[in-house]
Amino acid sequence: MRNTWLTNGSGETGAIFDFDGTLDRLLTALDQRPYSFKEFMEEWIIDQFLRTLDEFGLEKPWYWNLLVDELDIYHHMIYASAYSYRATFMVQFCDPRSSRRKWLRQKYPKYWDDMDAVWEQISERWRTVGPGPANEFAVHGTALPTFCDLCQLPLSAGTPRKNTARVFVHDGRKYIFCSEPCQWIFLHEPERYANHRIS
Protein backbone atom coordinates (compact mmCIF):
# COMPACT_ATOMS: atom_id res chain seq x y z
CA MET A 1 0.00 0.00 0.00
CA ARG A 2 2.75 2.46 0.95
CA ASN A 3 4.49 1.89 -2.36
CA THR A 4 1.32 2.63 -4.32
CA TRP A 5 1.10 6.10 -2.76
CA LEU A 6 4.82 6.76 -3.13
CA THR A 7 4.86 5.70 -6.75
CA ASN A 8 1.57 7.17 -7.97
CA GLY A 9 0.33 9.72 -5.46
CA SER A 10 1.95 12.71 -3.84
CA GLY A 11 4.99 10.65 -2.96
CA GLU A 12 8.47 10.69 -4.44
CA THR A 13 8.05 8.90 -7.76
CA GLY A 14 4.54 10.26 -8.11
CA ALA A 15 5.89 13.77 -8.15
CA ILE A 16 8.42 12.86 -10.81
CA PHE A 17 5.50 11.61 -12.90
CA ASP A 18 3.51 14.72 -12.00
CA PHE A 19 6.37 17.13 -12.62
CA ASP A 20 7.27 15.33 -15.82
CA GLY A 21 3.64 15.43 -16.87
CA THR A 22 3.41 19.09 -16.00
CA LEU A 23 6.44 20.01 -18.06
CA ASP A 24 5.26 17.83 -20.91
CA ARG A 25 1.81 19.41 -20.97
CA LEU A 26 2.83 23.04 -20.38
CA LEU A 27 5.97 23.20 -22.50
CA THR A 28 4.76 21.10 -25.44
CA ALA A 29 3.14 22.96 -28.32
CA LEU A 30 -0.64 22.54 -28.35
CA ASP A 31 -0.70 20.93 -31.77
CA GLN A 32 1.80 18.30 -30.55
CA ARG A 33 -0.15 17.17 -27.46
CA PRO A 34 -1.97 13.91 -28.19
CA TYR A 35 -3.56 13.78 -24.71
CA SER A 36 -3.39 15.33 -21.27
CA PHE A 37 -1.26 14.01 -18.45
CA LYS A 38 -4.45 12.88 -16.67
CA GLU A 39 -5.55 10.93 -19.76
CA PHE A 40 -2.12 9.31 -19.95
CA MET A 41 -2.24 8.34 -16.26
CA GLU A 42 -5.78 6.96 -16.54
CA GLU A 43 -4.93 4.79 -19.52
CA TRP A 44 -1.42 3.59 -18.71
CA ILE A 45 -1.19 3.64 -14.90
CA ILE A 46 -4.66 3.58 -13.29
CA ASP A 47 -6.20 1.02 -15.65
CA GLN A 48 -3.21 -1.29 -15.35
CA PHE A 49 -3.16 -1.00 -11.56
CA LEU A 50 -6.89 -1.80 -11.33
CA ARG A 51 -6.45 -4.84 -13.58
CA THR A 52 -3.57 -6.04 -11.39
CA LEU A 53 -5.65 -5.64 -8.22
CA ASP A 54 -8.49 -7.56 -9.84
CA GLU A 55 -6.16 -10.32 -11.05
CA PHE A 56 -4.85 -10.90 -7.51
CA GLY A 57 -8.23 -10.44 -5.81
CA LEU A 58 -7.09 -7.33 -3.93
CA GLU A 59 -9.07 -4.24 -2.97
CA LYS A 60 -8.13 -0.67 -3.78
CA PRO A 61 -6.05 1.04 -1.09
CA TRP A 62 -7.97 3.31 1.32
CA TYR A 63 -6.54 6.46 -0.29
CA TRP A 64 -7.55 5.46 -3.83
CA ASN A 65 -10.16 8.20 -4.34
CA LEU A 66 -7.67 10.81 -3.13
CA LEU A 67 -5.06 9.54 -5.58
CA VAL A 68 -7.51 9.64 -8.49
CA ASP A 69 -8.73 13.11 -7.50
CA GLU A 70 -5.14 14.39 -7.49
CA LEU A 71 -4.84 13.57 -11.20
CA ASP A 72 -6.92 16.72 -11.75
CA ILE A 73 -4.82 19.08 -9.65
CA TYR A 74 -1.55 17.88 -8.09
CA HIS A 75 0.78 18.35 -11.04
CA HIS A 76 -0.69 21.83 -11.61
CA MET A 77 0.05 22.72 -7.99
CA ILE A 78 3.61 21.37 -8.31
CA TYR A 79 4.15 23.40 -11.49
CA ALA A 80 2.80 26.60 -9.90
CA SER A 81 5.14 26.05 -6.93
CA ALA A 82 8.09 25.36 -9.21
CA TYR A 83 7.28 28.44 -11.29
CA SER A 84 7.18 30.56 -8.12
CA TYR A 85 10.67 29.33 -7.18
CA ARG A 86 12.00 28.93 -10.73
CA ALA A 87 15.38 30.53 -9.96
CA THR A 88 16.25 27.41 -7.95
CA PHE A 89 15.66 25.03 -10.88
CA MET A 90 17.80 24.33 -13.91
CA VAL A 91 14.71 24.30 -16.13
CA GLN A 92 13.21 27.25 -17.91
CA PHE A 93 9.60 27.68 -16.83
CA CYS A 94 6.84 29.63 -18.49
CA ASP A 95 3.46 30.75 -17.28
CA PRO A 96 0.71 29.24 -19.43
CA ARG A 97 -0.64 31.73 -21.97
CA SER A 98 -4.32 32.07 -22.82
CA SER A 99 -4.36 29.38 -25.54
CA ARG A 100 -2.71 26.86 -23.22
CA ARG A 101 -4.98 27.81 -20.34
CA LYS A 102 -8.01 27.26 -22.58
CA TRP A 103 -6.71 23.76 -23.42
CA LEU A 104 -6.04 23.06 -19.73
CA ARG A 105 -9.55 24.21 -18.80
CA GLN A 106 -11.00 21.69 -21.29
CA LYS A 107 -8.85 18.85 -19.94
CA TYR A 108 -9.07 19.71 -16.23
CA PRO A 109 -12.47 21.36 -15.62
CA LYS A 110 -12.86 20.25 -11.98
CA TYR A 111 -10.28 22.60 -10.43
CA TRP A 112 -9.27 24.83 -13.29
CA ASP A 113 -11.11 27.92 -12.02
CA ASP A 114 -8.89 27.79 -8.92
CA MET A 115 -5.69 27.22 -10.90
CA ASP A 116 -6.57 29.83 -13.49
CA ALA A 117 -6.92 32.39 -10.68
CA VAL A 118 -3.33 31.60 -9.62
CA TRP A 119 -2.02 32.11 -13.16
CA GLU A 120 -4.07 35.25 -13.61
CA GLN A 121 -2.52 36.72 -10.47
CA ILE A 122 0.96 35.88 -11.78
CA SER A 123 0.10 37.39 -15.18
CA GLU A 124 -1.15 40.55 -13.45
CA ARG A 125 2.16 40.88 -11.60
CA TRP A 126 4.03 40.63 -14.90
CA ARG A 127 1.75 43.27 -16.44
CA THR A 128 2.40 45.56 -13.47
CA VAL A 129 6.21 45.30 -13.40
CA GLY A 130 6.81 44.72 -17.11
CA PRO A 131 8.85 42.00 -18.80
CA GLY A 132 12.58 41.46 -18.52
CA PRO A 133 15.21 39.89 -16.27
CA ALA A 134 15.43 43.03 -14.10
CA ASN A 135 11.84 42.43 -12.97
CA GLU A 136 12.13 38.68 -12.51
CA PHE A 137 12.05 38.69 -8.70
CA ALA A 138 8.92 40.84 -8.57
CA VAL A 139 7.12 37.71 -9.82
CA HIS A 140 9.00 35.20 -7.68
CA GLY A 141 8.35 33.55 -4.32
CA THR A 142 10.18 35.28 -1.47
CA ALA A 143 9.64 32.83 1.40
CA LEU A 144 11.35 29.46 1.56
CA PRO A 145 9.09 26.60 0.47
CA THR A 146 8.22 23.97 3.07
CA PHE A 147 8.72 20.29 2.32
CA CYS A 148 6.90 17.18 3.50
CA ASP A 149 8.88 15.30 6.16
CA LEU A 150 8.03 11.99 4.48
CA CYS A 151 8.12 12.33 0.69
CA GLN A 152 10.30 15.46 0.87
CA LEU A 153 8.33 17.30 -1.80
CA PRO A 154 6.92 20.84 -1.55
CA LEU A 155 3.63 21.10 0.33
CA SER A 156 1.58 21.27 -2.86
CA ALA A 157 -1.11 18.68 -2.26
CA GLY A 158 -4.72 19.81 -2.18
CA THR A 159 -6.01 22.80 -4.13
CA PRO A 160 -5.31 26.56 -4.09
CA ARG A 161 -8.31 26.86 -1.74
CA LYS A 162 -7.42 23.97 0.59
CA ASN A 163 -3.89 22.75 1.17
CA THR A 164 -3.85 19.27 2.74
CA ALA A 165 -0.68 19.78 4.83
CA ARG A 166 -0.88 18.49 8.39
CA VAL A 167 1.35 18.85 11.46
CA PHE A 168 2.02 15.95 13.81
CA VAL A 169 4.16 15.81 16.98
CA HIS A 170 6.20 12.64 17.55
CA ASP A 171 8.65 12.29 20.49
CA GLY A 172 8.54 16.05 21.06
CA ARG A 173 9.40 16.95 17.48
CA LYS A 174 6.99 18.54 14.99
CA TYR A 175 6.65 16.92 11.59
CA ILE A 176 4.77 18.35 8.65
CA PHE A 177 3.22 16.13 6.00
CA CYS A 178 1.80 17.09 2.62
CA SER A 179 -1.19 14.77 2.95
CA GLU A 180 -3.01 12.19 5.05
CA PRO A 181 -1.35 9.24 3.22
CA CYS A 182 2.15 10.57 3.96
CA GLN A 183 1.26 10.93 7.65
CA TRP A 184 -0.26 7.44 7.60
CA ILE A 185 2.96 5.97 6.16
CA PHE A 186 5.01 7.76 8.84
CA LEU A 187 2.77 6.52 11.67
CA HIS A 188 3.23 2.90 10.55
CA GLU A 189 7.05 3.13 10.69
CA PRO A 190 8.05 6.26 12.62
CA GLU A 191 11.49 4.85 13.46
CA ARG A 192 12.21 4.55 9.73
CA TYR A 193 11.20 8.10 8.82
CA ALA A 194 11.81 10.13 12.01
CA ASN A 195 15.25 11.28 10.88
CA HIS A 196 14.42 11.85 7.23
CA ARG A 197 16.36 14.80 5.90
CA ILE A 198 15.92 16.66 2.64
CA SER A 199 18.98 15.89 0.56
mmCIF file of C-alpha atoms in Angstrom, residues 34-123:
data_model
loop_
_atom_site.group_PDB
_atom_site.id
_atom_site.type_symbol
_atom_site.label_atom_id
_atom_site.label_comp_id
_atom_site.label_asym_id
_atom_site.label_seq_id
_atom_site.Cartn_x
_atom_site.Cartn_y
_atom_site.Cartn_z
ATOM 1 C CA PRO A 34 -1.968 13.909 -28.187
ATOM 2 C CA TYR A 35 -3.558 13.781 -24.709
ATOM 3 C CA SER A 36 -3.392 15.330 -21.265
ATOM 4 C CA PHE A 37 -1.256 14.013 -18.452
ATOM 5 C CA LYS A 38 -4.445 12.880 -16.672
ATOM 6 C CA GLU A 39 -5.555 10.935 -19.757
ATOM 7 C CA PHE A 40 -2.120 9.306 -19.946
ATOM 8 C CA MET A 41 -2.239 8.343 -16.260
ATOM 9 C CA GLU A 42 -5.778 6.959 -16.538
ATOM 10 C CA GLU A 43 -4.929 4.790 -19.521
ATOM 11 C CA TRP A 44 -1.423 3.593 -18.707
ATOM 12 C CA ILE A 45 -1.193 3.639 -14.901
ATOM 13 C CA ILE A 46 -4.656 3.582 -13.294
ATOM 14 C CA ASP A 47 -6.200 1.019 -15.655
ATOM 15 C CA GLN A 48 -3.208 -1.293 -15.353
ATOM 16 C CA PHE A 49 -3.164 -0.996 -11.562
ATOM 17 C CA LEU A 50 -6.886 -1.804 -11.334
ATOM 18 C CA ARG A 51 -6.447 -4.845 -13.584
ATOM 19 C CA THR A 52 -3.572 -6.045 -11.386
ATOM 20 C CA LEU A 53 -5.651 -5.639 -8.224
ATOM 21 C CA ASP A 54 -8.490 -7.565 -9.844
ATOM 22 C CA GLU A 55 -6.156 -10.315 -11.054
ATOM 23 C CA PHE A 56 -4.851 -10.900 -7.515
ATOM 24 C CA GLY A 57 -8.225 -10.437 -5.809
ATOM 25 C CA LEU A 58 -7.085 -7.330 -3.926
ATOM 26 C CA GLU A 59 -9.071 -4.244 -2.966
ATOM 27 C CA LYS A 60 -8.132 -0.674 -3.777
ATOM 28 C CA PRO A 61 -6.046 1.036 -1.088
ATOM 29 C CA TRP A 62 -7.966 3.306 1.324
ATOM 30 C CA TYR A 63 -6.541 6.463 -0.291
ATOM 31 C CA TRP A 64 -7.555 5.456 -3.829
ATOM 32 C CA ASN A 65 -10.155 8.197 -4.338
ATOM 33 C CA LEU A 66 -7.673 10.806 -3.131
ATOM 34 C CA LEU A 67 -5.055 9.542 -5.582
ATOM 35 C CA VAL A 68 -7.509 9.644 -8.495
ATOM 36 C CA ASP A 69 -8.726 13.109 -7.500
ATOM 37 C CA GLU A 70 -5.141 14.385 -7.493
ATOM 38 C CA LEU A 71 -4.839 13.574 -11.196
ATOM 39 C CA ASP A 72 -6.923 16.715 -11.747
ATOM 40 C CA ILE A 73 -4.824 19.077 -9.646
ATOM 41 C CA TYR A 74 -1.545 17.885 -8.092
ATOM 42 C CA HIS A 75 0.775 18.350 -11.043
ATOM 43 C CA HIS A 76 -0.687 21.833 -11.612
ATOM 44 C CA MET A 77 0.047 22.721 -7.986
ATOM 45 C CA ILE A 78 3.606 21.374 -8.311
ATOM 46 C CA TYR A 79 4.155 23.396 -11.488
ATOM 47 C CA ALA A 80 2.801 26.602 -9.905
ATOM 48 C CA SER A 81 5.138 26.052 -6.929
ATOM 49 C CA ALA A 82 8.085 25.358 -9.213
ATOM 50 C CA TYR A 83 7.275 28.439 -11.291
ATOM 51 C CA SER A 84 7.179 30.555 -8.118
ATOM 52 C CA TYR A 85 10.672 29.335 -7.182
ATOM 53 C CA ARG A 86 12.001 28.928 -10.732
ATOM 54 C CA ALA A 87 15.381 30.531 -9.965
ATOM 55 C CA THR A 88 16.250 27.412 -7.947
ATOM 56 C CA PHE A 89 15.657 25.031 -10.881
ATOM 57 C CA MET A 90 17.799 24.327 -13.909
ATOM 58 C CA VAL A 91 14.712 24.303 -16.131
ATOM 59 C CA GLN A 92 13.213 27.253 -17.905
ATOM 60 C CA PHE A 93 9.599 27.683 -16.830
ATOM 61 C CA CYS A 94 6.844 29.627 -18.487
ATOM 62 C CA ASP A 95 3.459 30.753 -17.284
ATOM 63 C CA PRO A 96 0.715 29.242 -19.428
ATOM 64 C CA ARG A 97 -0.639 31.732 -21.967
ATOM 65 C CA SER A 98 -4.322 32.070 -22.818
ATOM 66 C CA SER A 99 -4.358 29.385 -25.544
ATOM 67 C CA ARG A 100 -2.710 26.856 -23.218
ATOM 68 C CA ARG A 101 -4.984 27.810 -20.340
ATOM 69 C CA LYS A 102 -8.010 27.261 -22.576
ATOM 70 C CA TRP A 103 -6.714 23.763 -23.417
ATOM 71 C CA LEU A 104 -6.036 23.056 -19.728
ATOM 72 C CA ARG A 105 -9.549 24.209 -18.804
ATOM 73 C CA GLN A 106 -11.001 21.695 -21.286
ATOM 74 C CA LYS A 107 -8.849 18.852 -19.945
ATOM 75 C CA TYR A 108 -9.068 19.711 -16.234
ATOM 76 C CA PRO A 109 -12.469 21.360 -15.623
ATOM 77 C CA LYS A 110 -12.856 20.250 -11.983
ATOM 78 C CA TYR A 111 -10.278 22.600 -10.430
ATOM 79 C CA TRP A 112 -9.269 24.835 -13.292
ATOM 80 C CA ASP A 113 -11.112 27.915 -12.016
ATOM 81 C CA ASP A 114 -8.891 27.792 -8.923
ATOM 82 C CA MET A 115 -5.687 27.219 -10.896
ATOM 83 C CA ASP A 116 -6.572 29.831 -13.494
ATOM 84 C CA ALA A 117 -6.925 32.389 -10.677
ATOM 85 C CA VAL A 118 -3.332 31.597 -9.618
ATOM 86 C CA TRP A 119 -2.017 32.106 -13.158
ATOM 87 C CA GLU A 120 -4.071 35.254 -13.606
ATOM 88 C CA GLN A 121 -2.520 36.715 -10.468
ATOM 89 C CA ILE A 122 0.960 35.880 -11.779
ATOM 90 C CA SER A 123 0.100 37.395 -15.181
#
